[in-house]
CSV table of C-alpha atoms in Angstrom, one decimal:
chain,number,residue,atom,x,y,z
A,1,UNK,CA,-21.8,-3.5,-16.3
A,2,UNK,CA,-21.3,-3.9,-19.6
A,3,UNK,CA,-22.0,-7.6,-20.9
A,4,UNK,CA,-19.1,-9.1,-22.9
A,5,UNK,CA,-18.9,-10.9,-26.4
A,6,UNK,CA,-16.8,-8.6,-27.5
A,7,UNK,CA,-12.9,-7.7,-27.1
A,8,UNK,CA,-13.1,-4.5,-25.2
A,9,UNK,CA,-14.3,-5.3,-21.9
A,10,UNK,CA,-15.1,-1.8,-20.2
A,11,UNK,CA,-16.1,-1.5,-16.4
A,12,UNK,CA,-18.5,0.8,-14.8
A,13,UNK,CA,-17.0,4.2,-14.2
A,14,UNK,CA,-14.6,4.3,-11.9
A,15,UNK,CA,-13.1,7.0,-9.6
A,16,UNK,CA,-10.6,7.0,-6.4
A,17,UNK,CA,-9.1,9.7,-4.0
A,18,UNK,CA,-6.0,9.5,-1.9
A,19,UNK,CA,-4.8,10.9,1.1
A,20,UNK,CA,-7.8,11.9,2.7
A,21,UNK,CA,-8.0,11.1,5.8
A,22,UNK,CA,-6.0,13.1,8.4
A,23,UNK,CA,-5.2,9.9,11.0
A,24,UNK,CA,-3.5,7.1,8.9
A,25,UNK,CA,0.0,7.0,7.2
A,26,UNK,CA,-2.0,6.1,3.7
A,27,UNK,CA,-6.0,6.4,3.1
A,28,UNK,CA,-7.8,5.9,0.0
A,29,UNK,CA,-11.5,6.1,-1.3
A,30,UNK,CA,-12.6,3.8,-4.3
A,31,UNK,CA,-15.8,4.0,-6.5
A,32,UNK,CA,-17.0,2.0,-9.2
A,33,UNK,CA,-20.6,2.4,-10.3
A,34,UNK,CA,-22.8,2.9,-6.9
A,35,UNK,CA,-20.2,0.2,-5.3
A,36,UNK,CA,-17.7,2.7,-2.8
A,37,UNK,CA,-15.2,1.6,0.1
A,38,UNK,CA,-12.8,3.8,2.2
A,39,UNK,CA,-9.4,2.4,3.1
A,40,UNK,CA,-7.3,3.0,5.8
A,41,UNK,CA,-3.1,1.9,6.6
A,42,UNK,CA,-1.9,2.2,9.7
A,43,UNK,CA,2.0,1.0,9.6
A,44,UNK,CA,4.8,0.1,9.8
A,45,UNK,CA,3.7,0.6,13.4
A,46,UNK,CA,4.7,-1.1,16.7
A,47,UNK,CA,3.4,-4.9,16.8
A,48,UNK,CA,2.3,-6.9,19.6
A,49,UNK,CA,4.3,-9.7,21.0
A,50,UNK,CA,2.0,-11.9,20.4
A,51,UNK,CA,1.5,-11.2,17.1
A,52,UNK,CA,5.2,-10.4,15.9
A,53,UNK,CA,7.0,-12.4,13.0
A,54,UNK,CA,10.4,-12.2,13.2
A,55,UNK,CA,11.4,-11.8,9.9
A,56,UNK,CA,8.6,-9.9,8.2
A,57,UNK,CA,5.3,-7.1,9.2
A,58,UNK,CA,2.4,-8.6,10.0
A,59,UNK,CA,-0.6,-7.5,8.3
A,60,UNK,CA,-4.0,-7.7,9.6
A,61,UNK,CA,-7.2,-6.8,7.4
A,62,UNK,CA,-10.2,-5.3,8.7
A,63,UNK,CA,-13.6,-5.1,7.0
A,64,UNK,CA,-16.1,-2.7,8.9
A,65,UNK,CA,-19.8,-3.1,7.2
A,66,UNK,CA,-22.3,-0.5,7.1
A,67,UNK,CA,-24.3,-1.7,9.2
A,68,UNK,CA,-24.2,-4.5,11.8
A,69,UNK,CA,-21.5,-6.6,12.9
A,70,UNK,CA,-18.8,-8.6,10.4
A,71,UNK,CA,-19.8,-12.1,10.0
A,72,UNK,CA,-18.3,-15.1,8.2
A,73,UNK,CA,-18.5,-13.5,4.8
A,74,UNK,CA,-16.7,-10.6,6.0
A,75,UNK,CA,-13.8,-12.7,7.5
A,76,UNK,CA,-13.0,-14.8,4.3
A,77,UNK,CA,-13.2,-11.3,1.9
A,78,UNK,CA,-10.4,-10.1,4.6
A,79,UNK,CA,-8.6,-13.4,4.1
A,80,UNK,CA,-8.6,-13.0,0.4
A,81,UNK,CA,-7.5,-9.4,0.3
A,82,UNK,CA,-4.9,-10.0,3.1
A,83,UNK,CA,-3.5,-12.6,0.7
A,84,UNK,CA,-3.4,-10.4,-2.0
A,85,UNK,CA,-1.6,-7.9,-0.3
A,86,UNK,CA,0.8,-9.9,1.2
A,87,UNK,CA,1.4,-11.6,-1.6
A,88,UNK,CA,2.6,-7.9,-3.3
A,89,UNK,CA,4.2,-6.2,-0.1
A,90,UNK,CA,7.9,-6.3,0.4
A,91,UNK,CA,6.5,-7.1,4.1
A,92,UNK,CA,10.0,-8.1,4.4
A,93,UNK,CA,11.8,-5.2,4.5
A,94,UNK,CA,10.2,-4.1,7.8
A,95,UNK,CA,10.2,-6.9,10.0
A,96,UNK,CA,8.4,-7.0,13.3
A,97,UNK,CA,6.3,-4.1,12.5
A,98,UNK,CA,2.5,-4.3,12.1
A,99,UNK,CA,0.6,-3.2,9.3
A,100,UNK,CA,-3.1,-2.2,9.7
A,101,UNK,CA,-5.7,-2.0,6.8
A,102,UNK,CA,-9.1,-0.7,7.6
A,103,UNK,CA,-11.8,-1.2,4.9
A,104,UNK,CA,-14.7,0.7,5.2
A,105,UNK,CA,-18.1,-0.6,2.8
A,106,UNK,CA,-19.3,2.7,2.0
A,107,UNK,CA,-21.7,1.4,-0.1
A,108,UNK,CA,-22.4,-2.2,-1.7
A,109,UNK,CA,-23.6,-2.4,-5.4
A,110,UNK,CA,-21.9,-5.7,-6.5
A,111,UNK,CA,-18.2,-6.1,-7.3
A,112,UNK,CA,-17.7,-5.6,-3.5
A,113,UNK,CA,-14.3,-7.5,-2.8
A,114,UNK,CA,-13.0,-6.5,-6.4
A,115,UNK,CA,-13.6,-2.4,-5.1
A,116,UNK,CA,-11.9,-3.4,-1.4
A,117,UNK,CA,-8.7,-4.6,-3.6
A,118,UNK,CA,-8.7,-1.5,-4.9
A,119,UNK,CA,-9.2,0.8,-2.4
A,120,UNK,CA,-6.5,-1.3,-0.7
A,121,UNK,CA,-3.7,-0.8,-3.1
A,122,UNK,CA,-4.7,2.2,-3.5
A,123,UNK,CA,-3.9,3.1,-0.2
A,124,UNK,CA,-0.8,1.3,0.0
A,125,UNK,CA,0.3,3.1,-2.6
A,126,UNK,CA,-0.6,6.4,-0.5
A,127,UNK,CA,0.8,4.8,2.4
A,128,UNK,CA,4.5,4.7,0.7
A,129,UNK,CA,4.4,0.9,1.6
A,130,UNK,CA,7.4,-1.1,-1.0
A,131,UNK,CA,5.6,-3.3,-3.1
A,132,UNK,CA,6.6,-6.2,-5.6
A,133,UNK,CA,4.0,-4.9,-8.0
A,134,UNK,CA,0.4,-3.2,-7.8
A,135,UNK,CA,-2.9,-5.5,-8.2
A,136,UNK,CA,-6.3,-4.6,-9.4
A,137,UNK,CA,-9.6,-6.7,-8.8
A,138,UNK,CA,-12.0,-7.4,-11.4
A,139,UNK,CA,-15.3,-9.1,-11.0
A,140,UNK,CA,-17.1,-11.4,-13.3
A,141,UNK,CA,-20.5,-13.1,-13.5
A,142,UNK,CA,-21.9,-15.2,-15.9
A,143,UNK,CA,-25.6,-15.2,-16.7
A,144,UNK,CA,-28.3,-17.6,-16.8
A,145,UNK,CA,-27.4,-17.7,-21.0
A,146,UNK,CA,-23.8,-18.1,-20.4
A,147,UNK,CA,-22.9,-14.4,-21.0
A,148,UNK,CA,-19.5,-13.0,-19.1
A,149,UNK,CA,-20.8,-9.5,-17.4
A,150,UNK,CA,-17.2,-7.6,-16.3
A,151,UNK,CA,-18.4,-5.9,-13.0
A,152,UNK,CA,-21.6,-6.6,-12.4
A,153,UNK,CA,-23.9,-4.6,-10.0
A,154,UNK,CA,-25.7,-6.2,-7.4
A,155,UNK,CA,-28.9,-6.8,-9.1
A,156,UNK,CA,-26.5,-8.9,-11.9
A,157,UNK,CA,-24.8,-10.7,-9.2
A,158,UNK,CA,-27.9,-12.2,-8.1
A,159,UNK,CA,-29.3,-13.3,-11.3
A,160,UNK,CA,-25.9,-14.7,-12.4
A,161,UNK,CA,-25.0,-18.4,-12.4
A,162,UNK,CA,-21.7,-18.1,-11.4
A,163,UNK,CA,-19.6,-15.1,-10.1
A,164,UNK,CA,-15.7,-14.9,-9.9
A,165,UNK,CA,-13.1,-12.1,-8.7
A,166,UNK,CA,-10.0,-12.0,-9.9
A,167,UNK,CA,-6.4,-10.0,-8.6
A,168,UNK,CA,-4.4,-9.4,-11.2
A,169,UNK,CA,-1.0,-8.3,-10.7
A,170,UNK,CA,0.7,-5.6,-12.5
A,171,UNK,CA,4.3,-6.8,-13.8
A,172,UNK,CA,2.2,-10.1,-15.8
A,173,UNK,CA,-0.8,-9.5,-15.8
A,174,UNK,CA,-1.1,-12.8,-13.7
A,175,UNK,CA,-3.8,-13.8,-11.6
A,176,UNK,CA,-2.8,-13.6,-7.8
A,177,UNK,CA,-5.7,-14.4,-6.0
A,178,UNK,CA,-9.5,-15.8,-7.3
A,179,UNK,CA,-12.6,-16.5,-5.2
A,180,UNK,CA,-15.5,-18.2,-7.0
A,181,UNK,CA,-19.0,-18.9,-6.9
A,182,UNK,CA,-21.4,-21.1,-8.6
A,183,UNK,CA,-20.7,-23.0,-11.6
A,184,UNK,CA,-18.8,-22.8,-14.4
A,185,UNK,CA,-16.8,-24.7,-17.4
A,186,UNK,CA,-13.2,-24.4,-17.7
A,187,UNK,CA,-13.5,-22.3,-20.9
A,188,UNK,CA,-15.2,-19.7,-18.6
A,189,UNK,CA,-13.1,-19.5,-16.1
A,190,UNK,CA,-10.2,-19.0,-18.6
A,191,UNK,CA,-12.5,-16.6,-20.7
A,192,UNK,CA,-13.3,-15.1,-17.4
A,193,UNK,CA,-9.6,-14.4,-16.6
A,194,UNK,CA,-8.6,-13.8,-19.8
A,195,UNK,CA,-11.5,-10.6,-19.8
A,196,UNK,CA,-10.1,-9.9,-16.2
A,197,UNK,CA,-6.6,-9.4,-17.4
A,198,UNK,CA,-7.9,-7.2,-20.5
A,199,UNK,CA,-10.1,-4.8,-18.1
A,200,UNK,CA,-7.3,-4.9,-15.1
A,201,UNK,CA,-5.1,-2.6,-18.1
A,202,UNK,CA,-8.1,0.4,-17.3
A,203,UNK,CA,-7.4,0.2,-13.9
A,204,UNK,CA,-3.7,0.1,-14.0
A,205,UNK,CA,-3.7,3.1,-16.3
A,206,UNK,CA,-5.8,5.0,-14.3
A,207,UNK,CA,-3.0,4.1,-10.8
A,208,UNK,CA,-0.8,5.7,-13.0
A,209,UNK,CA,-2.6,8.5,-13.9
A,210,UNK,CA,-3.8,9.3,-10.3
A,211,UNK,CA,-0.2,9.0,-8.9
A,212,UNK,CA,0.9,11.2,-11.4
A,213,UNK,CA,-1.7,14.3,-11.0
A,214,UNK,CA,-0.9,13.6,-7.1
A,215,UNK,CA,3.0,14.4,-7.8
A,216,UNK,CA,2.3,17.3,-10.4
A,217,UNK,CA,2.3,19.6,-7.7
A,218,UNK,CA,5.5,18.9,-5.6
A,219,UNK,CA,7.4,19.2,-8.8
B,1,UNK,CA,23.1,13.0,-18.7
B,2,UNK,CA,27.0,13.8,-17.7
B,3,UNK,CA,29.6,12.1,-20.3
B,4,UNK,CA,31.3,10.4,-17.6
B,5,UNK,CA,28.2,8.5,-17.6
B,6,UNK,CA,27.3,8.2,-20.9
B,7,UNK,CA,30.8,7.2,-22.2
B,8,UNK,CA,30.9,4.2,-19.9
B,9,UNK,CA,29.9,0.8,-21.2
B,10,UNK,CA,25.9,0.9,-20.3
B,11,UNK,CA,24.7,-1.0,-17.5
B,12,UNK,CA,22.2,-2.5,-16.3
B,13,UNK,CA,20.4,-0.2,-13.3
B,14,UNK,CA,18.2,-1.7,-11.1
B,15,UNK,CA,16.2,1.1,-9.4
B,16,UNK,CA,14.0,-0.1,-6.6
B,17,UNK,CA,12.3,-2.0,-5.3
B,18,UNK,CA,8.5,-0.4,-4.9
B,19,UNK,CA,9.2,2.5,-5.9
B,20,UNK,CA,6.9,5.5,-6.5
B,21,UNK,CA,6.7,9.4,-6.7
B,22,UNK,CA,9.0,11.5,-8.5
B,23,UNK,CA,12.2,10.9,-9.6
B,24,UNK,CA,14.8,14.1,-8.9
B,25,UNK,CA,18.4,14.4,-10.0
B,26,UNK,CA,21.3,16.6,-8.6
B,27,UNK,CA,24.4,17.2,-10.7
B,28,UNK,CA,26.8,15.5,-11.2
B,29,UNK,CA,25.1,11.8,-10.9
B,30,UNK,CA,23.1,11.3,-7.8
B,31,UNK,CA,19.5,10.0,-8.7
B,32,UNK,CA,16.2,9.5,-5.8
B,33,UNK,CA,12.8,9.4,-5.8
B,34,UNK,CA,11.2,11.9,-3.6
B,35,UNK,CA,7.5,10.6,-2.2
B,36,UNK,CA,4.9,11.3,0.2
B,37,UNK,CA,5.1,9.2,3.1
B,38,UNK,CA,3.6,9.7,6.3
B,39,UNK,CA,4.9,7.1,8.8
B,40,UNK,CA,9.1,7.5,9.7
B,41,UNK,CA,11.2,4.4,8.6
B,42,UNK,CA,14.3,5.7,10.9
B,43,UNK,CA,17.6,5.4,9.0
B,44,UNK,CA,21.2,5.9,10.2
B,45,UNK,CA,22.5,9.1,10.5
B,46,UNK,CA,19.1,11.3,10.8
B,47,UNK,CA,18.1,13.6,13.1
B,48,UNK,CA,14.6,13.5,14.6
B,49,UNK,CA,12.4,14.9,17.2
B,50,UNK,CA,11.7,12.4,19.5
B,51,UNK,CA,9.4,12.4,23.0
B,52,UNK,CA,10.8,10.7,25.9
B,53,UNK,CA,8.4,7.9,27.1
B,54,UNK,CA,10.1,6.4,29.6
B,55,UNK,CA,13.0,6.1,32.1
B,56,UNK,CA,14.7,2.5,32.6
B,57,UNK,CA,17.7,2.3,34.6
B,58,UNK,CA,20.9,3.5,32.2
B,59,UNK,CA,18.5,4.3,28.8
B,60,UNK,CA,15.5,6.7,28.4
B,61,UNK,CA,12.9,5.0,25.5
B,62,UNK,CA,12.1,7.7,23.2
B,63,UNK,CA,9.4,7.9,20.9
B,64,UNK,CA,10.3,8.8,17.2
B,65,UNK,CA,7.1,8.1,15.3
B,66,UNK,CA,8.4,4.7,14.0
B,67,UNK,CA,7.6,1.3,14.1
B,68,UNK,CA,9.7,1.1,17.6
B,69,UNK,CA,10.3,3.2,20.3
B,70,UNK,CA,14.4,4.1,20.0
B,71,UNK,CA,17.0,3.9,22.8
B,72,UNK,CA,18.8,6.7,24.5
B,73,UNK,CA,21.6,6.2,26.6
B,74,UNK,CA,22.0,8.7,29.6
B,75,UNK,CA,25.5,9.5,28.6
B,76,UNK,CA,24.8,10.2,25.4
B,77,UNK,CA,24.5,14.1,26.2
B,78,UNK,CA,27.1,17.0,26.7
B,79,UNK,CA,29.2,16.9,29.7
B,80,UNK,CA,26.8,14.0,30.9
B,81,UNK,CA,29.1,11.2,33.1
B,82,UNK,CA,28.1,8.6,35.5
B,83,UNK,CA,27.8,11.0,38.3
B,84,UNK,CA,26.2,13.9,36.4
B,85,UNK,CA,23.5,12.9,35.0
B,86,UNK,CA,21.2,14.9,32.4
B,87,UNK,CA,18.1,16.2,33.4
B,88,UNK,CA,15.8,14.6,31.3
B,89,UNK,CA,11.9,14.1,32.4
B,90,UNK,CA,9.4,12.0,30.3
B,91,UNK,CA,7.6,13.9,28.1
B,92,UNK,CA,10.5,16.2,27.2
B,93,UNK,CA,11.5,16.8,23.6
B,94,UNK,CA,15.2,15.8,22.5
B,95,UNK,CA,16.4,16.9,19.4
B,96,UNK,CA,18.8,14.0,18.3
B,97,UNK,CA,21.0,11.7,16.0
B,98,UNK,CA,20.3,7.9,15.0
B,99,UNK,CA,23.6,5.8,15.0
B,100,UNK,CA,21.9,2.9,14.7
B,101,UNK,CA,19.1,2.0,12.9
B,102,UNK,CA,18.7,-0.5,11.4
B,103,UNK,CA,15.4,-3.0,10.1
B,104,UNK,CA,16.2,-5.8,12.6
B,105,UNK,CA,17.3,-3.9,15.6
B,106,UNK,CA,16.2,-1.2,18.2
B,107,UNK,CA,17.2,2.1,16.9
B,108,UNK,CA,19.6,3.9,19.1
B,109,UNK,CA,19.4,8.2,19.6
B,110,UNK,CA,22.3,10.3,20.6
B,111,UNK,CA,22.5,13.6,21.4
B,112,UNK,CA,25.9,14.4,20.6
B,113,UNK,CA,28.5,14.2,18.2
B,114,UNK,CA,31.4,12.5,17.3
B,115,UNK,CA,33.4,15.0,19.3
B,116,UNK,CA,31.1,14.9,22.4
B,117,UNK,CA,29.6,18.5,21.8
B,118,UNK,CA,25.9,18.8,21.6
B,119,UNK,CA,26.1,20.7,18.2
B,120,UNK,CA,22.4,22.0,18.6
B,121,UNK,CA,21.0,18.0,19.6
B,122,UNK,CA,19.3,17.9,23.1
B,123,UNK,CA,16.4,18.4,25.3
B,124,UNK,CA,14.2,21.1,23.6
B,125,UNK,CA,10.9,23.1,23.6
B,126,UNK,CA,9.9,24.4,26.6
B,127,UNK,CA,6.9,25.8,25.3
B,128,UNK,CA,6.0,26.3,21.2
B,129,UNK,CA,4.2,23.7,19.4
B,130,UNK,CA,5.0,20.5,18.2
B,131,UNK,CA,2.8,19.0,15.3
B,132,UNK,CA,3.4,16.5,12.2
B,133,UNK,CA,3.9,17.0,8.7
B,134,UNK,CA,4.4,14.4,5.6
B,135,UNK,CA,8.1,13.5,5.3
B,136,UNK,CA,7.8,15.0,1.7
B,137,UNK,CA,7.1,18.7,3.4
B,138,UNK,CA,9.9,18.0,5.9
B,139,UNK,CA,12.0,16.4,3.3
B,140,UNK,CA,11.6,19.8,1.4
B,141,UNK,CA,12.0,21.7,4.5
B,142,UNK,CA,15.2,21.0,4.8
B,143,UNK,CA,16.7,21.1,1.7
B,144,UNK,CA,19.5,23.8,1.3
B,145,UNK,CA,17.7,27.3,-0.2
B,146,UNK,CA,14.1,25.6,1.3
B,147,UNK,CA,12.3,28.0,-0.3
B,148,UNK,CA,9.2,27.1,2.3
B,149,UNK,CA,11.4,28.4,4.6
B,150,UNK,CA,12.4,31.5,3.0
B,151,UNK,CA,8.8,32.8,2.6
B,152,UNK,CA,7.8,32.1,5.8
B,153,UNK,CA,11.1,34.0,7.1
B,154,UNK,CA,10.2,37.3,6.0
B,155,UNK,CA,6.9,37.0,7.9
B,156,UNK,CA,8.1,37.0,11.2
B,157,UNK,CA,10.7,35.9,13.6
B,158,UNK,CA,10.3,32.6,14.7
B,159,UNK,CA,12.2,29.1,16.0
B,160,UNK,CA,11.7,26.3,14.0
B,161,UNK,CA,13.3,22.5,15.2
B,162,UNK,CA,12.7,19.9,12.1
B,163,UNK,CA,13.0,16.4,12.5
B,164,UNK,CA,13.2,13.7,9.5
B,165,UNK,CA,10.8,11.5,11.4
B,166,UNK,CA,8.0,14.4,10.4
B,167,UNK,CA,7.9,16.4,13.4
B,168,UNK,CA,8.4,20.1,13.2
B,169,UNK,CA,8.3,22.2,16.5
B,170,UNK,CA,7.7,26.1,16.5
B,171,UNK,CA,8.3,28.8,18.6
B,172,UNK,CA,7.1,32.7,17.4
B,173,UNK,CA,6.5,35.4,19.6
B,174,UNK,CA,3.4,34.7,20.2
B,175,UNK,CA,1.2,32.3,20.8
B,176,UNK,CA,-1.3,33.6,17.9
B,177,UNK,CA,1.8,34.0,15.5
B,178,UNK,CA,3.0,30.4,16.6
B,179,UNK,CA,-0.5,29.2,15.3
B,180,UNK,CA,-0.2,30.8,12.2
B,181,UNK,CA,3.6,29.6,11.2
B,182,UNK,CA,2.1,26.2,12.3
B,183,UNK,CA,-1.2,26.4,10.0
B,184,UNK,CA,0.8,28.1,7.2
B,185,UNK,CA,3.2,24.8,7.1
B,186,UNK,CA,0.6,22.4,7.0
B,187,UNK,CA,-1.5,24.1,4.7
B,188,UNK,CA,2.1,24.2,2.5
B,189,UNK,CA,1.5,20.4,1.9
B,190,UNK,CA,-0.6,20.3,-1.1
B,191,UNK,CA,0.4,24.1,-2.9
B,192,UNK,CA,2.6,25.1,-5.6
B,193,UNK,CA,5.3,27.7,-5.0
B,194,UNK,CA,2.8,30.5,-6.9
B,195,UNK,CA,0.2,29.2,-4.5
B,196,UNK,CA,2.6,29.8,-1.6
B,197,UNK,CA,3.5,32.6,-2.4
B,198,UNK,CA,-0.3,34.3,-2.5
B,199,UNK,CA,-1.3,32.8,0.5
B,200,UNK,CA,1.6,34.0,2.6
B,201,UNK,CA,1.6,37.5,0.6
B,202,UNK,CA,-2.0,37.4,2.3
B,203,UNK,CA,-1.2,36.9,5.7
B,204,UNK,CA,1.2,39.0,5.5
B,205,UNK,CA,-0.9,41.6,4.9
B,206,UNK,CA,-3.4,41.2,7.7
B,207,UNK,CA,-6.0,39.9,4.8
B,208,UNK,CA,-6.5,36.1,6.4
């Protein structure tokens, strides 16, 4: 939302809830702005032959739209947050197993795959799932006059010159997956990630603080 | 922190990995991290509720909510032999052990122990209710002094079979009071022991 010059990158208000849904081992919803997805885990469930790694789960993405069927765009958001999250599962501690994420578009107001990497670790974090470290995504677009807009809504997305979406890992702050559109110089992108990294520490925080109020009353 | 601890040369712990939920402590040095999970991981020496899926020759396959269906040998009950075999049907309940479970192989149920007696393990539940919980609830279920259980004790009189895998199976007098242990147990999930206490108090009482 908010347009960035400045050192304090803030994103739109942001809001989750865990363990809602009666069905799967780990469920999630995430909000940020208008922008809100519903995630699902399934696992570590019984895998099909076919589709069975020895030595580690397998983990298969889905994105379900609102409306209509999933097309290509669809496929390569589910490639990029199936990356991510292998990337920070210990996928290797339950081998032959499948693991099933179902990601649900509530609604779309821009920042769409940054809100599914949310909603996803959010939910593998509900799910109990061991993880290397957490990951939160953070959109960027740049503007027609070369401004850096942190989590832009759809109407900015469309009037920006170039948009980018970053997963930034937990432990280093380190970037673990990008997808990027448009074009850009290399100074953005690393003022882009650099802004990314700086914002990701809200979103961290605010894991921590929903895990916590979740515990408070098993104590 | 005990001295014995605390006088040793400090080390370095390594606690992990992924690890989340609260961390508990039991005297004198025995540290874990209680969480929330909803799908069973089995581990060795547990006992579970499992549904019998299938019959295959010498092993029945037994469903224990995990990421496999476990193994259960035919002579693993009491006074089972190679002529006498148990009478097991699919579908039945067993209340049993894991001696092997393990990430890269099939886990393996028995319902004995070490000394051949069936201790309690076994074919189960001829009527009652069988229904899921988070491992948490089960988890605090079975601690020693549950005080879950000691509330709903001095409701009614009931049977009550807990599995680690999540599964809890009861049996009241009557169907209606069966419903209402069941409800009360799932509805124990999110509450804190004040909260509990109400509600039961409550239902006790003929209020709810």
């Amino acid at each position: 939302m908010e347009v960035c010059g400045s050192s304090n990158p803030t994103l739109r208000e942001f809001g989750s809830e865990q363990n809602l849904l009666s069905r799967p081992d780990g469920s999630s919803s995430f909000v940020q702005g208008d922008t809100s997805v519903l995630a699902g885990v399934y696992g570590p469930a019984e895998v099909k032959v076919s589709k069975e790694i020895y030595d580690r789960a397998t983990l298969e993405v889905v994105i379900q739209t609102k409306v209509g069927l999933p097309s290509v765009k669809e496929r390569a958001r589910e490639q990029c947050v199936r990356e991510t999250c292998e990337a920070a599962l210990l996928s290797t501690l339950n081998p032959r197993s499948s693991l099933t994420l179902i990601l649900q578009v509530v609604h779309d107001d821009g920042s769409l795959l940054a809100c599914f990497l949310n909603a996803a670790c959010m939910a593998l974090m509900d799910a109990g799932l061991p993880m290397s470290c957490l990951f939160a995504g953070v959109t960027c677009a740049i503007d027609g006059d070369g401004r850096i807009i942190i989590d832009p809504s759809a109407v900015q997305e469309k009037e920006s010159r170039a948009l980018m979406t970053f997963a930034i890992d937990s432990k280093e702050r380190r970037v673990m997956m990008s997808s990027t559109k448009g074009s850009f110089t290399v100074h953005e992108l690393h003022q882009c990630v650099a802004i990314s990294q700086k914002a990701s520490d809200n979103i961290f925080e605010f894991y921590r603080e929903s895990v916590r109020r979740r515990y408070s009353k098993s104590v | 922190m005990p001295e014995s601890i605390t006088d040793s040369k400090p080390e370095k712990v390594v606690c992990g990995p992924g690890l989340r939920g609260i961390l508990r402590h039991k005297q004198p040095n025995l540290y874990w991290i209680d969480s929330q999970q909803r799908r069973y991981v089995p581990s060795k020496g547990e006992n579970v509720i499992g549904v019998v899926t299938a019959k295959s020759g010498d092993i029945f396959k037994v469903d224990i909510g995990g990421s496999e269906q476990a193994s259960l040998s035919y002579l693993a009950f009491e006074g089972a032999t190679k002529r006498n075999r148990p009478n097991v049907q699919v579908g039945d309940l067993v209340y049993s052990q894991l001696i092997v479970a393990n990430k890269d192989m099939e886990p393996e149920l028995v319902c004995i122990d070490s000394c051949g007696r069936a201790n309690g393990l076994g074919v189960f539940g001829a009527d009652g209710l069988l229904f899921k919980v988070s491992l948490g609830l089960v988890r605090r279920l079975l601690a020693p002094q549950s005080e879950i259980a000691k509330d709903l004790e001095k409701m009614f009189p009931f049977e009550m079979v807990v599995g680690m895998n999540g599964r809890v199976w009861v049996k009241a007098k009557t169907i209606q009071q069966t419903l209402i242990v069941a409800n009360l147990l799932e509805s124990c999930e999110n509450m804190t022991a004040q909260q509990r206490q109400t509600l039961f108090r409550r239902v006790a009482d003929g209020s709810i």
